[in-house]
RNA sequence: GCCACUGUGGCUUAGUUGGUAGAGCAUCUGAUUCGUAAUCAGAAGGUCGGGAGUUCGAAUCUCCCCAGUGGCUCCA
């Protein structure tokens, strides 16, 4: 007999060999709804037999672990369905992911339209209610089972120690190499939806085979699936690419170029407000603004190491006119030109991929003493990178972008305080914008690798500084070994867009490399020359990406201080034109962004029109308002307040803008 | 860059088996002067993403580009 401890603490006695399913049924009844179980905290199938004293706990489909198992099992079902419909396909891997599951197949490309048939087949297989069975096999047996599938064999080669066996999961005729656990039978997988088909490289390696990847969703109930699909529809509506167009925030023109953002007047307001806001905090923190040009000599980037090592991600260099002409006359080919540049035989200019070399040169432009440090140079610097065409997307992945960049030149023992300062800035701004849903990655070195510059004890110190800083934020953060840049550890801020894709925004990076490459020095209090350390930091990454994320964060409903037009004045009839002009003037005098509609549409029509641009307030002016020098306000949600005095409104509005309230709040909510 | 899909006036879109484009909104012109999500009437606006080809004839079929969408790799 064995003793089994249940989650509520009770201990039951059972015969050896009893399964998890039986234990759970015994404890809470037949309709327990569990998908799998945990024995001593480790996940396993419901069919797992128990042979010693242990604790047992059921995993419900509603839990994070449960939904993960459901997704993983749905991936198997997908593979089973694809194999029935396309017998020549080879299944490779099919994991659960954050938002569902996918499975990669080596097969002829599928079209989106093929998904319906596969989905139908999956539902049919689910209904047939196959038992999902775990089978342990020896290495030899595994190799026999998957002899026809080189991908599975590769996994066996990589993941298994010589001589070790592993498990497969069978449902009907179909089986897959897998550790599990899985749902007990396929009837749990009725509520699925295949969402897209795309391609992926085997093991994410561009050099290797291209596979067909099918993405899908699964939920435990029909309602949950419906709700998820509805949520996805809702999310689409706040996509910054759609809102950017509706709200006239930015424009991308194919005649200008892929991934090049044109900030239209309304979007430019948002960017300018953000930059002003950031700048005010930079001044407070002792930063100094600088301006540097968009290009620099190739040699500069040879010294910094950007050229030719990152050549793939840069625009090709610009060559001086005379030189270009001479080379062309000599019959020089593009390939030869490129080689001459690489070897340094000829010079040219590069569109800057980063701001640091220019800032380094400002540092080096005069002798520095320890008394000058930390030197903090800030610039909203526009940089250009050659992103792969398939990667470019809206404002979040572009080829020209403006970083809220700064470089701090510090002494060794100033690192920690300065990194903390950078973090503080991020925190302030995220708080004001109400962005709480971000995570922090601390990239540390891989102690076994030799690719890093700088000596280990200094790394130790810098990594400690990064950890301390991340800790101080009070949000989710993770240490990621091997994710440091070769030149120093870093802290990255990551947010999700409405589709659930993660984007890196800000970054703080400690750098021992550039000061070395540019031979930067400062004179210490010992009279000797010392090497400063650099900190690169762009708390928001780029204005483009940050605004893109922000549009989605606010769903286009920006707080009053940020929204492109704060008040839209709407007249009831022609009689009120003059009063409208006066109100508009008085507000503009205070720096408020105002738009006036005194046209001859009906009031309803005007409201409908202006609603689309999401001003903080619509100011309605008619007889009553004109007579009493008041205004009536309409909020975005349709709530209204009538006849508040113009003076009062001006005052309240200025307070709301000045204090950067999170949302317009001058119209009290009517239930 | 690779795979799949998409591309019709500023926006949203109709266009059946190939017979040289329809609509709504926006715009402009009149009329209307109106109290909180579309007042009425009229006009103008498209080489159907670009180029080449098949055909008597192409928005519709073929090929090549360009751009967008969803992914793969990297990154702000």
PDB file of N, CA and C in Angstrom, chain A residues 64-105:
ATOM      1  N   UNK A  64      -2.678  27.677 -16.019  1.00  0.00           N
ATOM      2  CA  UNK A  64      -1.640  27.923 -17.021  1.00  0.00           C
ATOM      3  C   UNK A  64      -1.034  26.615 -17.516  1.00  0.00           C
ATOM      4  N   UNK A  65      -0.792  25.731 -16.561  1.00  0.00           N
ATOM      5  CA  UNK A  65      -0.215  24.441 -16.947  1.00  0.00           C
ATOM      6  C   UNK A  65      -1.198  23.640 -17.794  1.00  0.00           C
ATOM      7  N   UNK A  66      -2.471  23.731 -17.415  1.00  0.00           N
ATOM      8  CA  UNK A  66      -3.500  22.977 -18.126  1.00  0.00           C
ATOM      9  C   UNK A  66      -3.647  23.430 -19.561  1.00  0.00           C
ATOM     10  N   UNK A  67      -3.703  24.741 -19.754  1.00  0.00           N
ATOM     11  CA  UNK A  67      -3.909  25.251 -21.112  1.00  0.00           C
ATOM     12  C   UNK A  67      -2.692  24.917 -21.969  1.00  0.00           C
ATOM     13  N   UNK A  68      -1.554  24.886 -21.332  1.00  0.00           N
ATOM     14  CA  UNK A  68      -0.332  24.533 -22.052  1.00  0.00           C
ATOM     15  C   UNK A  68      -0.412  23.085 -22.565  1.00  0.00           C
ATOM     16  N   UNK A  69      -0.877  22.203 -21.705  1.00  0.00           N
ATOM     17  CA  UNK A  69      -1.002  20.798 -22.090  1.00  0.00           C
ATOM     18  C   UNK A  69      -2.042  20.646 -23.200  1.00  0.00           C
ATOM     19  N   UNK A  70      -3.131  21.374 -23.039  1.00  0.00           N
ATOM     20  CA  UNK A  70      -4.196  21.329 -24.044  1.00  0.00           C
ATOM     21  C   UNK A  70      -3.633  21.743 -25.407  1.00  0.00           C
ATOM     22  N   UNK A  71      -2.855  22.793 -25.415  1.00  0.00           N
ATOM     23  CA  UNK A  71      -2.279  23.290 -26.670  1.00  0.00           C
ATOM     24  C   UNK A  71      -1.306  22.283 -27.257  1.00  0.00           C
ATOM     25  N   UNK A  72      -0.506  21.736 -26.411  1.00  0.00           N
ATOM     26  CA  UNK A  72       0.477  20.769 -26.877  1.00  0.00           C
ATOM     27  C   UNK A  72      -0.236  19.553 -27.495  1.00  0.00           C
ATOM     28  N   UNK A  73      -1.290  19.104 -26.838  1.00  0.00           N
ATOM     29  CA  UNK A  73      -2.041  17.960 -27.361  1.00  0.00           C
ATOM     30  C   UNK A  73      -2.729  18.320 -28.669  1.00  0.00           C
ATOM     31  N   UNK A  74      -3.195  19.577 -28.756  1.00  0.00           N
ATOM     32  CA  UNK A  74      -3.841  20.018 -29.992  1.00  0.00           C
ATOM     33  C   UNK A  74      -2.831  20.019 -31.139  1.00  0.00           C
ATOM     34  N   UNK A  75      -1.586  20.321 -30.823  1.00  0.00           N
ATOM     35  CA  UNK A  75      -0.540  20.285 -31.854  1.00  0.00           C
ATOM     36  C   UNK A  75      -0.405  18.858 -32.385  1.00  0.00           C
ATOM     37  N   UNK A  76      -0.467  17.889 -31.470  1.00  0.00           N
ATOM     38  CA  UNK A  76      -0.409  16.486 -31.908  1.00  0.00           C
ATOM     39  C   UNK A  76      -1.598  16.152 -32.807  1.00  0.00           C
ATOM     40  N   UNK A  77      -2.755  16.632 -32.398  1.00  0.00           N
ATOM     41  CA  UNK A  77      -3.961  16.345 -33.190  1.00  0.00           C
ATOM     42  C   UNK A  77      -3.819  16.956 -34.587  1.00  0.00           C
ATOM     43  N   UNK A  78      -3.250  18.144 -34.638  1.00  0.00           N
ATOM     44  CA  UNK A  78      -3.015  18.796 -35.926  1.00  0.00           C
ATOM     45  C   UNK A  78      -2.107  17.924 -36.794  1.00  0.00           C
ATOM     46  N   UNK A  79      -1.053  17.428 -36.179  1.00  0.00           N
ATOM     47  CA  UNK A  79      -0.117  16.599 -36.943  1.00  0.00           C
ATOM     48  C   UNK A  79      -0.814  15.332 -37.438  1.00  0.00           C
ATOM     49  N   UNK A  80      -1.631  14.749 -36.580  1.00  0.00           N
ATOM     50  CA  UNK A  80      -2.361  13.541 -36.977  1.00  0.00           C
ATOM     51  C   UNK A  80      -3.247  13.842 -38.182  1.00  0.00           C
ATOM     52  N   UNK A  81      -3.937  14.988 -38.133  1.00  0.00           N
ATOM     53  CA  UNK A  81      -4.837  15.357 -39.227  1.00  0.00           C
ATOM     54  C   UNK A  81      -4.056  15.608 -40.509  1.00  0.00           C
ATOM     55  N   UNK A  82      -2.946  16.328 -40.393  1.00  0.00           N
ATOM     56  CA  UNK A  82      -2.145  16.618 -41.591  1.00  0.00           C
ATOM     57  C   UNK A  82      -1.630  15.317 -42.194  1.00  0.00           C
ATOM     58  N   UNK A  83      -1.216  14.388 -41.360  1.00  0.00           N
ATOM     59  CA  UNK A  83      -0.692  13.125 -41.863  1.00  0.00           C
ATOM     60  C   UNK A  83      -1.766  12.324 -42.595  1.00  0.00           C
ATOM     61  N   UNK A  84      -2.999  12.439 -42.142  1.00  0.00           N
ATOM     62  CA  UNK A  84      -4.066  11.714 -42.836  1.00  0.00           C
ATOM     63  C   UNK A  84      -4.349  12.344 -44.197  1.00  0.00           C
ATOM     64  N   UNK A  85      -4.284  13.681 -44.244  1.00  0.00           N
ATOM     65  CA  UNK A  85      -4.620  14.367 -45.488  1.00  0.00           C
ATOM     66  C   UNK A  85      -3.435  14.448 -46.445  1.00  0.00           C
ATOM     67  N   UNK A  86      -2.238  14.516 -45.900  1.00  0.00           N
ATOM     68  CA  UNK A  86      -1.040  14.628 -46.736  1.00  0.00           C
ATOM     69  C   UNK A  86      -0.032  13.565 -46.315  1.00  0.00           C
ATOM     70  N   UNK A  87      -0.242  12.342 -46.765  1.00  0.00           N
ATOM     71  CA  UNK A  87       0.575  11.226 -46.267  1.00  0.00           C
ATOM     72  C   UNK A  87       2.078  11.417 -46.501  1.00  0.00           C
ATOM     73  N   UNK A  88       2.454  12.246 -47.459  1.00  0.00           N
ATOM     74  CA  UNK A  88       3.882  12.427 -47.726  1.00  0.00           C
ATOM     75  C   UNK A  88       4.573  13.390 -46.777  1.00  0.00           C
ATOM     76  N   UNK A  89       3.803  14.095 -45.976  1.00  0.00           N
ATOM     77  CA  UNK A  89       4.395  15.104 -45.104  1.00  0.00           C
ATOM     78  C   UNK A  89       5.208  14.457 -43.996  1.00  0.00           C
ATOM     79  N   UNK A  90       6.233  15.177 -43.525  1.00  0.00           N
ATOM     80  CA  UNK A  90       6.993  14.697 -42.377  1.00  0.00           C
ATOM     81  C   UNK A  90       6.788  15.664 -41.223  1.00  0.00           C
ATOM     82  N   UNK A  91       6.267  15.192 -40.109  1.00  0.00           N
ATOM     83  CA  UNK A  91       6.122  16.068 -38.952  1.00  0.00           C
ATOM     84  C   UNK A  91       7.486  16.341 -38.325  1.00  0.00           C
ATOM     85  N   UNK A  92       7.700  17.543 -37.813  1.00  0.00           N
ATOM     86  CA  UNK A  92       8.982  17.840 -37.166  1.00  0.00           C
ATOM     87  C   UNK A  92       8.754  18.179 -35.695  1.00  0.00           C
ATOM     88  N   UNK A  93       8.445  19.441 -35.391  1.00  0.00           N
ATOM     89  CA  UNK A  93       8.155  19.757 -33.995  1.00  0.00           C
ATOM     90  C   UNK A  93       6.838  20.526 -33.906  1.00  0.00           C
ATOM     91  N   UNK A  94       6.189  20.447 -32.768  1.00  0.00           N
ATOM     92  CA  UNK A  94       4.908  21.118 -32.608  1.00  0.00           C
ATOM     93  C   UNK A  94       4.637  21.472 -31.164  1.00  0.00           C
ATOM     94  N   UNK A  95       5.162  22.586 -30.713  1.00  0.00           N
ATOM     95  CA  UNK A  95       5.005  22.963 -29.304  1.00  0.00           C
ATOM     96  C   UNK A  95       3.764  23.811 -29.030  1.00  0.00           C
ATOM     97  N   UNK A  96       3.441  23.930 -27.762  1.00  0.00           N
ATOM     98  CA  UNK A  96       2.466  24.917 -27.311  1.00  0.00           C
ATOM     99  C   UNK A  96       3.193  26.246 -27.225  1.00  0.00           C
ATOM    100  N   UNK A  97       2.525  27.314 -27.584  1.00  0.00           N
ATOM    101  CA  UNK A  97       3.114  28.640 -27.423  1.00  0.00           C
ATOM    102  C   UNK A  97       2.144  29.498 -26.621  1.00  0.00           C
ATOM    103  N   UNK A  98       2.548  30.714 -26.349  1.00  0.00           N
ATOM    104  CA  UNK A  98       1.763  31.619 -25.512  1.00  0.00           C
ATOM    105  C   UNK A  98       0.316  31.740 -25.928  1.00  0.00           C
ATOM    106  N   UNK A  99       0.108  31.794 -27.238  1.00  0.00           N
ATOM    107  CA  UNK A  99      -1.235  32.087 -27.695  1.00  0.00           C
ATOM    108  C   UNK A  99      -1.878  30.924 -28.423  1.00  0.00           C
ATOM    109  N   UNK A 100      -1.352  29.737 -28.257  1.00  0.00           N
ATOM    110  CA  UNK A 100      -1.953  28.600 -28.940  1.00  0.00           C
ATOM    111  C   UNK A 100      -0.920  27.530 -29.184  1.00  0.00           C
ATOM    112  N   UNK A 101      -0.823  27.113 -30.429  1.00  0.00           N
ATOM    113  CA  UNK A 101       0.157  26.075 -30.735  1.00  0.00           C
ATOM    114  C   UNK A 101       0.506  26.165 -32.209  1.00  0.00           C
ATOM    115  N   UNK A 102       1.587  25.492 -32.575  1.00  0.00           N
ATOM    116  CA  UNK A 102       1.875  25.327 -33.996  1.00  0.00           C
ATOM    117  C   UNK A 102       2.505  23.973 -34.214  1.00  0.00           C
ATOM    118  N   UNK A 103       2.555  23.566 -35.461  1.00  0.00           N
ATOM    119  CA  UNK A 103       3.299  22.365 -35.810  1.00  0.00           C
ATOM    120  C   UNK A 103       3.984  22.623 -37.131  1.00  0.00           C
ATOM    121  N   UNK A 104       5.253  22.230 -37.218  1.00  0.00           N
ATOM    122  CA  UNK A 104       6.029  22.412 -38.448  1.00  0.00           C
ATOM    123  C   UNK A 104       6.114  21.099 -39.218  1.00  0.00           C
ATOM    124  N   UNK A 105       5.852  21.165 -40.513  1.00  0.00           N
ATOM    125  CA  UNK A 105       5.929  19.972 -41.350  1.00  0.00           C
ATOM    126  C   UNK A 105       6.871  20.204 -42.515  1.00  0.00           C
TER     127      UNK A 105
END
